[in-house]
CSV table of C-alpha atoms and ligand atoms in Angstrom, one decimal:
chain,number,residue,atom,x,y,z
A,1,MET,CA,-20.8,-9.2,-8.1
A,2,ILE,CA,-18.4,-10.4,-5.5
A,3,TYR,CA,-15.5,-7.7,-5.4
A,4,PHE,CA,-12.4,-9.2,-3.9
A,5,ASP,CA,-10.0,-6.7,-5.6
A,6,ASN,CA,-9.5,-4.4,-2.7
A,7,SER,CA,-6.0,-4.2,-2.9
A,8,ALA,CA,-6.2,-2.7,-6.4
A,9,THR,CA,-8.6,0.0,-5.3
A,10,THR,CA,-11.7,0.2,-2.8
A,11,LYS,CA,-15.3,1.3,-3.4
A,12,PRO,CA,-15.5,4.8,-1.8
A,13,PHE,CA,-17.7,5.2,1.0
A,14,PRO,CA,-20.9,6.9,0.3
A,15,GLU,CA,-20.3,9.3,3.1
A,16,VAL,CA,-16.8,10.0,1.1
A,17,ILE,CA,-18.6,11.0,-2.0
A,18,ASP,CA,-21.5,12.9,-0.1
A,19,SER,CA,-18.6,15.2,1.5
A,20,PHE,CA,-16.7,15.2,-1.7
A,21,VAL,CA,-19.5,16.7,-3.6
A,22,LYS,CA,-20.2,19.1,-0.9
A,23,VAL,CA,-16.6,20.5,-0.4
A,24,SER,CA,-16.6,20.7,-4.3
A,25,SER,CA,-19.7,22.8,-4.6
A,26,ASP,CA,-19.8,24.8,-1.3
A,27,PHE,CA,-16.4,25.5,-0.4
A,28,PHE,CA,-14.6,25.6,-3.9
A,29,GLY,CA,-12.0,28.5,-3.1
A,30,ASN,CA,-8.4,28.2,-3.5
A,31,PRO,CA,-7.0,27.7,0.1
A,32,SER,CA,-4.0,30.2,-1.1
A,33,SER,CA,-6.6,33.0,-1.6
A,34,ILE,CA,-7.0,35.7,0.5
A,35,HIS,CA,-10.8,36.3,0.6
A,36,ARG,CA,-13.5,34.6,2.3
A,37,LEU,CA,-13.9,31.6,0.3
A,38,GLY,CA,-9.9,30.9,0.1
A,39,VAL,CA,-10.0,31.2,4.1
A,40,GLU,CA,-12.7,28.5,4.2
A,41,ALA,CA,-11.2,25.9,2.2
A,42,GLU,CA,-7.9,26.6,4.0
A,43,SER,CA,-9.5,26.1,7.3
A,44,LEU,CA,-11.2,22.8,5.8
A,45,LEU,CA,-7.6,21.7,5.1
A,46,GLY,CA,-6.5,22.4,8.2
A,47,GLN,CA,-9.2,20.4,9.9
A,48,ALA,CA,-8.6,17.5,7.9
A,49,ARG,CA,-4.6,17.6,8.4
A,50,LYS,CA,-5.6,18.0,12.2
A,51,GLN,CA,-8.0,14.8,12.0
A,52,ILE,CA,-5.4,12.9,10.0
A,53,GLY,CA,-2.8,13.6,12.6
A,54,GLU,CA,-4.9,12.5,15.2
A,55,LEU,CA,-6.1,9.3,13.7
A,56,LEU,CA,-2.5,8.1,12.7
A,57,GLN,CA,-1.1,9.7,16.3
A,58,ILE,CA,1.2,12.2,14.9
A,59,ASN,CA,1.3,15.8,14.8
A,60,SER,CA,-0.9,17.4,12.0
A,61,GLY,CA,2.3,19.5,11.1
A,62,GLU,CA,3.7,16.1,9.8
A,63,VAL,CA,1.0,15.6,7.4
A,64,TYR,CA,1.9,16.6,3.7
A,65,PHE,CA,-1.0,15.9,1.3
A,66,THR,CA,0.0,14.4,-1.8
A,67,SER,CA,-1.8,12.9,-5.2
A,68,GLY,CA,-1.3,9.2,-3.7
A,69,GLY,CA,1.0,6.6,-2.8
A,70,THR,CA,3.0,6.8,-6.0
A,71,GLU,CA,3.7,10.6,-5.3
A,72,SER,CA,4.4,9.8,-1.6
A,73,ASN,CA,7.0,7.0,-2.4
A,74,ASN,CA,8.7,9.3,-5.1
A,75,LEU,CA,8.7,12.3,-2.9
A,76,ALA,CA,10.2,10.7,0.0
A,77,ILE,CA,12.9,8.5,-1.9
A,78,LYS,CA,13.9,11.4,-4.4
A,79,GLY,CA,13.3,14.1,-1.9
A,80,THR,CA,15.8,12.4,0.4
A,81,ALA,CA,18.1,11.4,-2.3
A,82,LEU,CA,18.4,15.2,-3.5
A,83,MET,CA,18.5,16.6,0.1
A,84,ASN,CA,21.4,14.7,1.2
A,85,ARG,CA,23.4,13.8,-2.1
A,86,ASN,CA,26.3,15.6,-0.6
A,87,ARG,CA,26.3,13.5,2.6
A,88,GLY,CA,25.9,10.0,0.8
A,89,LYS,CA,25.1,8.2,-2.2
A,90,HIS,CA,23.8,4.7,-0.9
A,91,ILE,CA,20.2,4.0,-0.5
A,92,ILE,CA,18.4,0.5,0.6
A,93,THR,CA,15.5,-1.3,-0.3
A,94,SER,CA,14.0,-4.7,-0.6
A,95,ALA,CA,13.3,-7.2,-3.8
A,96,VAL,CA,9.5,-6.7,-3.0
A,97,GLU,CA,8.8,-3.3,-3.1
A,98,HIS,CA,5.8,-1.6,-5.2
A,99,ALA,CA,7.0,-0.3,-8.5
A,100,SER,CA,6.9,3.3,-7.3
A,101,VAL,CA,9.6,2.6,-5.1
A,102,ARG,CA,11.5,-0.1,-7.3
A,103,GLU,CA,11.5,2.5,-10.3
A,104,ALA,CA,12.4,5.6,-8.1
A,105,PHE,CA,15.4,3.7,-6.9
A,106,GLN,CA,16.4,2.6,-10.6
A,107,GLN,CA,15.8,6.1,-11.5
A,108,LEU,CA,18.2,7.5,-8.9
A,109,LYS,CA,20.8,4.5,-9.9
A,110,GLU,CA,21.0,6.3,-13.2
A,111,HIS,CA,21.8,9.5,-11.6
A,112,GLY,CA,24.6,8.1,-9.8
A,113,PHE,CA,23.4,6.7,-6.5
A,114,ARG,CA,24.4,3.2,-5.2
A,115,ILE,CA,21.4,0.9,-4.7
A,116,THR,CA,21.4,-2.2,-2.4
A,117,VAL,CA,18.2,-4.4,-3.1
A,118,VAL,CA,18.0,-6.9,-0.1
A,119,PRO,CA,16.6,-10.1,-0.8
A,120,VAL,CA,13.7,-11.7,0.8
A,121,ASP,CA,12.8,-15.2,2.3
A,122,LYS,CA,10.4,-17.8,0.8
A,123,GLU,CA,7.6,-16.0,2.8
A,124,GLY,CA,8.6,-12.4,1.4
A,125,ARG,CA,10.2,-11.1,4.2
A,126,VAL,CA,13.2,-9.1,4.4
A,127,SER,CA,15.8,-9.8,7.4
A,128,VAL,CA,16.5,-7.2,9.7
A,129,SER,CA,20.4,-8.3,9.9
A,130,ALA,CA,20.5,-8.3,5.8
A,131,ILE,CA,19.5,-4.6,5.9
A,132,GLU,CA,22.0,-3.9,8.6
A,133,GLU,CA,24.8,-5.5,6.8
A,134,ALA,CA,24.1,-3.4,3.6
A,135,ILE,CA,24.6,-0.3,5.6
A,136,CYS,CA,27.7,1.8,4.5
A,137,HIS,CA,29.5,5.0,5.7
A,138,ASP,CA,27.2,6.7,3.2
A,139,THR,CA,23.8,5.2,3.3
A,140,ILE,CA,21.2,8.0,3.6
A,141,LEU,CA,17.9,6.1,3.4
A,142,VAL,CA,16.6,2.6,4.1
A,143,SER,CA,12.8,2.2,2.5
A,144,ILE,CA,10.8,-0.9,3.1
A,145,MET,CA,7.1,-1.4,2.7
A,146,HIS,CA,4.8,-2.3,5.6
A,147,VAL,CA,2.2,-4.8,4.0
A,148,ASN,CA,3.5,-6.4,0.8
A,149,ASN,CA,0.5,-5.7,-1.8
A,150,GLU,CA,0.9,-8.9,-3.8
A,151,VAL,CA,1.1,-11.4,-0.9
A,152,GLY,CA,0.1,-9.8,2.1
A,153,THR,CA,3.4,-10.4,4.0
A,154,ILE,CA,4.0,-7.9,6.9
A,155,GLN,CA,7.4,-6.8,7.1
A,156,PRO,CA,9.4,-6.4,10.7
A,157,ILE,CA,9.0,-2.5,10.6
A,158,GLU,CA,9.2,-2.3,14.6
A,159,GLU,CA,12.7,-4.3,14.2
A,160,ILE,CA,14.1,-2.3,11.6
A,161,GLY,CA,13.2,0.6,13.1
A,162,ASN,CA,15.0,-0.3,16.4
A,163,MET,CA,18.0,-1.3,14.4
A,164,LEU,CA,18.2,2.2,12.8
A,165,LYS,CA,18.1,4.0,15.9
A,166,GLY,CA,21.7,3.0,16.2
A,167,TYR,CA,22.2,4.8,12.6
A,168,PRO,CA,20.4,8.4,13.3
A,169,LYS,CA,21.8,9.7,10.0
A,170,ILE,CA,19.8,7.3,7.9
A,171,LEU,CA,16.3,8.1,7.2
A,172,PHE,CA,13.7,5.3,7.2
A,173,HIS,CA,10.8,5.4,4.8
A,174,VAL,CA,7.7,3.1,5.0
A,175,ASP,CA,5.3,2.4,2.0
A,176,TYR,CA,2.2,1.9,4.6
A,177,VAL,CA,-0.3,1.9,1.5
A,178,GLN,CA,-1.6,-1.7,2.0
A,179,GLY,CA,-1.3,-1.6,5.6
A,180,VAL,CA,-3.8,1.4,6.6
A,181,GLY,CA,-6.7,0.4,8.5
A,182,LYS,CA,-5.9,-3.3,8.3
A,183,VAL,CA,-2.6,-4.1,10.4
A,184,ALA,CA,-1.6,-1.1,12.7
A,185,LEU,CA,1.5,0.6,12.5
A,186,ASP,CA,3.1,2.8,15.3
A,187,ILE,CA,4.8,5.8,13.6
A,188,GLN,CA,6.3,7.4,16.1
A,189,LYS,CA,7.5,4.4,18.3
A,190,TYR,CA,8.9,2.8,15.5
A,191,LYS,CA,11.5,5.4,14.4
A,192,ILE,CA,10.0,6.1,10.8
A,193,ASP,CA,10.8,9.4,9.4
A,194,LEU,CA,8.9,9.2,6.1
A,195,CYS,CA,5.5,7.4,5.6
A,196,SER,CA,3.3,7.0,2.5
A,197,ILE,CA,-0.4,6.4,2.4
A,198,SER,CA,-3.1,6.7,-0.3
A,199,GLY,CA,-6.6,7.6,-0.1
A,200,HIS,CA,-8.4,5.2,-2.3
A,201,LYS,CA,-6.9,1.9,-0.9
A,202,PHE,CA,-9.1,2.6,2.2
A,203,HIS,CA,-12.5,3.7,0.6
A,204,GLY,CA,-11.2,7.6,0.0
A,205,LEU,CA,-10.8,8.7,-3.4
A,206,LYS,CA,-8.3,8.3,-6.3
A,207,GLY,CA,-6.0,11.0,-6.4
A,208,THR,CA,-5.5,11.6,-2.6
A,209,GLY,CA,-2.6,10.6,-0.6
A,210,VAL,CA,-0.3,11.8,2.6
A,211,LEU,CA,3.4,11.5,2.8
A,212,ILE,CA,4.2,11.9,6.6
A,213,VAL,CA,7.4,13.4,7.2
A,214,ARG,CA,8.6,13.6,10.9
A,215,GLU,CA,9.3,16.8,12.9
A,216,GLY,CA,12.8,17.8,11.9
A,217,ILE,CA,13.1,15.9,8.8
A,218,GLN,CA,14.1,17.8,5.8
A,219,ILE,CA,13.7,16.3,2.2
A,220,SER,CA,13.9,18.3,-0.9
A,221,PRO,CA,10.5,19.1,-2.8
A,222,LEU,CA,9.9,17.5,-6.5
A,223,PHE,CA,7.7,20.1,-8.1
A,224,SER,CA,8.6,23.8,-8.2
A,225,GLY,CA,5.5,26.1,-8.1
A,226,GLY,CA,3.1,27.9,-5.6
A,227,ASN,CA,5.0,26.5,-2.4
A,228,GLN,CA,1.9,25.0,-1.0
A,229,GLU,CA,2.5,22.6,1.9
A,230,TRP,CA,5.1,24.0,3.5
A,231,LYS,CA,7.1,24.2,0.3
A,232,LEU,CA,7.2,20.7,0.0
A,233,ARG,CA,4.4,19.8,-2.6
A,234,SER,CA,3.5,22.8,-4.7
A,235,GLY,CA,0.0,22.6,-6.4
A,236,THR,CA,-3.1,23.7,-5.4
A,237,GLU,CA,-4.7,21.2,-2.8
A,238,ASN,CA,-7.2,19.0,-3.7
A,239,VAL,CA,-9.4,20.1,-0.6
A,240,ALA,CA,-12.6,18.0,-1.3
A,241,GLY,CA,-10.2,15.0,-2.1
A,242,VAL,CA,-8.4,15.6,1.2
A,243,VAL,CA,-11.6,16.5,3.5
A,244,SER,CA,-13.1,13.1,1.9
A,245,MET,CA,-9.9,11.0,2.8
A,246,ALA,CA,-10.0,12.2,6.4
A,247,LYS,CA,-13.4,10.8,6.4
A,248,ALA,CA,-12.3,7.5,4.9
A,249,LEU,CA,-9.6,7.1,7.3
A,250,ARG,CA,-12.1,7.7,10.1
A,251,LEU,CA,-14.3,5.4,9.2
A,252,THR,CA,-12.0,2.7,8.1
A,253,LEU,CA,-10.0,2.8,11.5
A,254,ARG,CA,-13.7,2.5,13.2
A,255,SER,CA,-14.0,-0.8,11.2
A,256,TYR,CA,-10.7,-2.0,12.2
A,257,GLU,CA,-11.8,-1.8,15.8
A,258,THR,CA,-15.2,-3.4,15.1
A,259,GLY,CA,-14.5,-5.7,12.0
A,260,LEU,CA,-10.7,-7.1,12.2
A,261,ARG,CA,-11.9,-10.4,13.9
A,262,LYS,CA,-14.3,-11.0,11.0
A,263,LEU,CA,-11.9,-10.0,8.4
A,264,SER,CA,-9.7,-12.5,9.7
A,265,GLU,CA,-12.2,-15.3,9.8
A,266,VAL,CA,-13.0,-14.8,6.0
A,267,GLN,CA,-9.4,-15.0,5.1
A,268,ILE,CA,-8.9,-18.1,7.1
A,269,TYR,CA,-12.1,-19.8,5.8
A,270,LEU,CA,-10.8,-18.9,2.0
A,271,LEU,CA,-7.1,-20.5,2.7
A,272,LYS,CA,-8.4,-23.5,4.0
A,273,GLU,CA,-10.8,-24.1,1.2
A,274,LEU,CA,-8.2,-23.2,-1.2
A,275,HIS,CA,-5.8,-25.6,0.2
A,276,LYS,CA,-8.2,-28.2,-0.4
A,277,LEU,CA,-8.2,-27.8,-4.1
A,278,GLN,CA,-5.8,-29.9,-6.2
A,279,ASP,CA,-2.8,-28.4,-7.7
A,280,VAL,CA,-2.9,-25.2,-5.5
A,281,VAL,CA,0.2,-23.3,-4.3
A,282,ILE,CA,-0.6,-20.6,-1.4
A,283,HIS,CA,1.7,-18.0,-1.5
A,284,THR,CA,0.3,-15.8,1.1
A,285,PRO,CA,2.6,-16.8,4.4
A,286,SER,CA,0.8,-18.6,7.1
A,287,LYS,CA,1.7,-16.4,9.7
A,288,GLY,CA,2.7,-12.6,9.7
A,289,ARG,CA,0.4,-11.6,7.2
A,290,ALA,CA,-2.1,-8.9,6.8
A,291,PRO,CA,-5.6,-10.3,7.3
A,292,HIS,CA,-6.9,-9.1,3.5
A,293,ILE,CA,-4.5,-10.6,1.0
A,294,ILE,CA,-4.6,-14.4,-0.3
A,295,ASN,CA,-2.2,-15.1,-3.2
A,296,PHE,CA,-2.4,-18.4,-4.8
A,297,SER,CA,-1.5,-20.3,-8.1
A,298,VAL,CA,-3.3,-23.1,-9.6
A,299,LYS,CA,-0.8,-25.0,-11.4
A,300,GLY,CA,-1.2,-25.3,-15.3
A,301,PHE,CA,-3.7,-22.1,-15.6
A,302,ARG,CA,-2.3,-18.6,-16.7
A,303,GLY,CA,-3.3,-16.0,-14.3
A,304,GLU,CA,-5.1,-13.7,-16.7
A,305,VAL,CA,-7.4,-16.9,-18.2
A,306,PHE,CA,-8.5,-17.6,-14.9
A,307,VAL,CA,-9.2,-13.8,-13.7
A,308,HIS,CA,-11.3,-13.7,-16.7
A,309,ALA,CA,-13.1,-17.2,-16.2
A,310,LEU,CA,-14.0,-16.2,-12.7
A,311,GLU,CA,-15.0,-12.7,-14.0
A,312,GLN,CA,-17.5,-14.2,-16.1
A,313,LYS,CA,-19.1,-15.9,-13.1
A,314,GLY,CA,-19.2,-12.6,-11.0
A,315,LEU,CA,-16.0,-12.8,-9.0
A,316,ILE,CA,-13.8,-10.0,-9.1
A,317,VAL,CA,-10.0,-10.8,-8.5
A,318,SER,CA,-6.6,-9.8,-10.1
A,319,THR,CA,-3.4,-11.3,-11.1
A,320,THR,CA,-0.7,-10.2,-8.9
A,321,SER,CA,-0.5,-6.1,-8.2
A,322,ALA,CA,-2.9,-3.8,-10.4
A,323,CYS,CA,0.2,-2.0,-12.1
A,324,SER,CA,1.8,-5.3,-13.4
A,325,SER,CA,-1.3,-7.3,-14.2
A,326,LYS,CA,-2.2,-5.3,-17.4
A,327,LYS,CA,1.3,-5.5,-18.3
A,328,LYS,CA,1.2,-9.3,-17.9
A,329,ALA,CA,4.8,-9.0,-16.4
A,330,ILE,CA,5.6,-11.7,-13.8
A,331,SER,CA,5.3,-10.9,-10.4
A,332,HIS,CA,8.6,-9.8,-9.0
A,333,THR,CA,7.4,-10.3,-5.5
A,334,LEU,CA,6.8,-14.3,-6.3
A,335,LEU,CA,10.2,-14.5,-8.1
A,336,ALA,CA,12.0,-12.7,-5.2
A,337,MET,CA,10.3,-15.5,-3.0
A,338,ASN,CA,11.7,-18.3,-5.3
A,339,VAL,CA,8.6,-19.2,-6.5
A,340,SER,CA,9.0,-20.8,-10.3
A,341,LYS,CA,8.4,-18.7,-13.2
A,342,GLU,CA,5.5,-21.0,-14.3
A,343,ILE,CA,3.9,-20.9,-11.1
A,344,ALA,CA,4.3,-16.9,-10.5
A,345,GLU,CA,2.4,-17.0,-14.1
A,346,SER,CA,-0.6,-18.6,-12.6
A,347,SER,CA,-0.8,-16.6,-9.4
A,348,ILE,CA,-4.2,-15.0,-8.5
A,349,ARG,CA,-4.9,-12.5,-6.0
A,350,LEU,CA,-7.9,-12.0,-3.7
A,351,SER,CA,-8.2,-9.1,-1.7
A,352,LEU,CA,-10.7,-8.1,1.0
A,353,SER,CA,-12.3,-5.5,2.7
A,354,TYR,CA,-14.1,-5.0,5.9
A,355,ASP,CA,-17.3,-5.1,3.5
A,356,ASN,CA,-16.7,-8.4,2.3
A,357,THR,CA,-18.8,-11.3,4.0
A,358,LEU,CA,-18.3,-15.1,5.0
A,359,GLU,CA,-21.2,-15.4,2.5
A,360,GLU,CA,-19.5,-13.9,-0.3
A,361,ALA,CA,-16.2,-16.0,0.7
A,362,LYS,CA,-18.5,-19.6,0.4
A,363,LYS,CA,-19.7,-18.3,-3.0
A,364,ALA,CA,-16.1,-17.6,-4.2
A,365,ILE,CA,-15.0,-20.9,-3.3
A,366,THR,CA,-17.7,-22.5,-5.2
A,367,ILE,CA,-17.2,-20.0,-8.1
A,368,ILE,CA,-13.3,-21.0,-8.0
A,369,GLN,CA,-14.0,-24.8,-7.8
A,370,THR,CA,-16.6,-24.7,-10.8
A,371,THR,CA,-14.1,-22.7,-12.9
A,372,VAL,CA,-11.0,-24.8,-12.0
A,373,THR,CA,-13.2,-27.9,-13.2
A,374,GLU,CA,-14.2,-26.4,-16.4
A,375,LEU,CA,-11.0,-24.9,-17.2
A,376,ARG,CA,-9.6,-28.4,-16.8
A,377,GLU,CA,-11.9,-30.0,-19.0
A,378,VAL,CA,-11.4,-27.4,-21.7
A,379,MET,CA,-7.8,-28.2,-21.4
A,380,SER,CA,-7.7,-32.0,-21.0
B,401,PLP,C1,2.2,-1.0,-1.5
B,401,PLP,C2,1.7,0.0,-2.2
B,401,PLP,N1,2.3,1.5,-2.3
B,401,PLP,C3,2.1,2.2,-3.7
B,401,PLP,C4,0.8,1.8,-4.2
B,401,PLP,C5,0.7,3.1,-5.3
B,401,PLP,O1,-0.5,4.0,-4.9
B,401,PLP,P1,-1.5,4.7,-5.4
B,401,PLP,O2,-2.3,3.8,-6.5
B,401,PLP,O3,-2.3,5.5,-4.8
B,401,PLP,O4,-0.3,5.6,-6.5
B,401,PLP,C6,0.2,0.8,-4.4
B,401,PLP,C7,-0.7,0.6,-5.4
B,401,PLP,O5,-1.5,-0.5,-5.2
B,401,PLP,C8,0.5,-0.2,-3.3
B,401,PLP,O6,0.0,-1.5,-3.3
């Protein structure tokens, strides 16, 4: 099997599973308990927090553990809105965000917030000036993703952060879920106030994540309860998940240093070979893209038919994002990029990890070529 669906989820590293099992069995105490088992669990949690802080070059006190990207995005957006609702009711995002951002904005709209959804260009990129033009006297939040999960476009986070330095009362949230370990992001330098990451996108386990909340930033909690995570995220901490996520992050960032060039070579090879196919439209931008995502359409085939045909030959890919692929919804990202509905319905996403090789890419291209020929024969 060739697994090219790493933006949906990654295979956990064996070391991650080992550390999850070890912590779950040997350090199962509740970190809030005052006895020895609780103190040990709390200490592990603290070590993981420190390690994640160091790896992301932020203070460990800015690391808040959550259950993943969806929760971190909801907490950042709704927590900002709740905390600042007396100061302002206007929030800004882009037209290509993940559903967890998009739907959080829609929900806030139903609760009386005004939302501006900034459009993107044909490569899926927002313009800094369009964001600045949308700012009103009562804007409290700008939420823009770092790497788009469907086509891989990198957003101009540094420029947006620089522009927002002129608006110190507006919080800047970045959904960093797809970028971690693949495209560097200087959280400190780019004036990012809130930043979401998800463990299972970098070989950690599902149900683990972080919301980074920069020092001095105050947002409201969404859960009421035991006041864990400095009152921001109540609920008994997933100690084993958190410890194994810290390990996954360390191993992934090590791969980044040694494997980025190889990953880019695999991507460039795939793009070059896909370009040669008849009736193929590539949606991933030629510049300013992450090294692990390739999105394309083969005209005339529905994405899901193509995905299943490829799967039968051992190539695992997806249509657009994992959440919309099951619902068979047309990619809102591609529509926002002005791709026609018909072409968007044919889109396929290949997403890589550092484990994927050029050999696999060569086999994948042969599988794609054969499948295209066979599907054309069936349809003719
Ligand atoms: C850009 C982006 N944000 C958020 C999420 C949600 O993360 P999680 O699956 O951890 O809830 C995803 C998952 O696909 C994503 O790609």
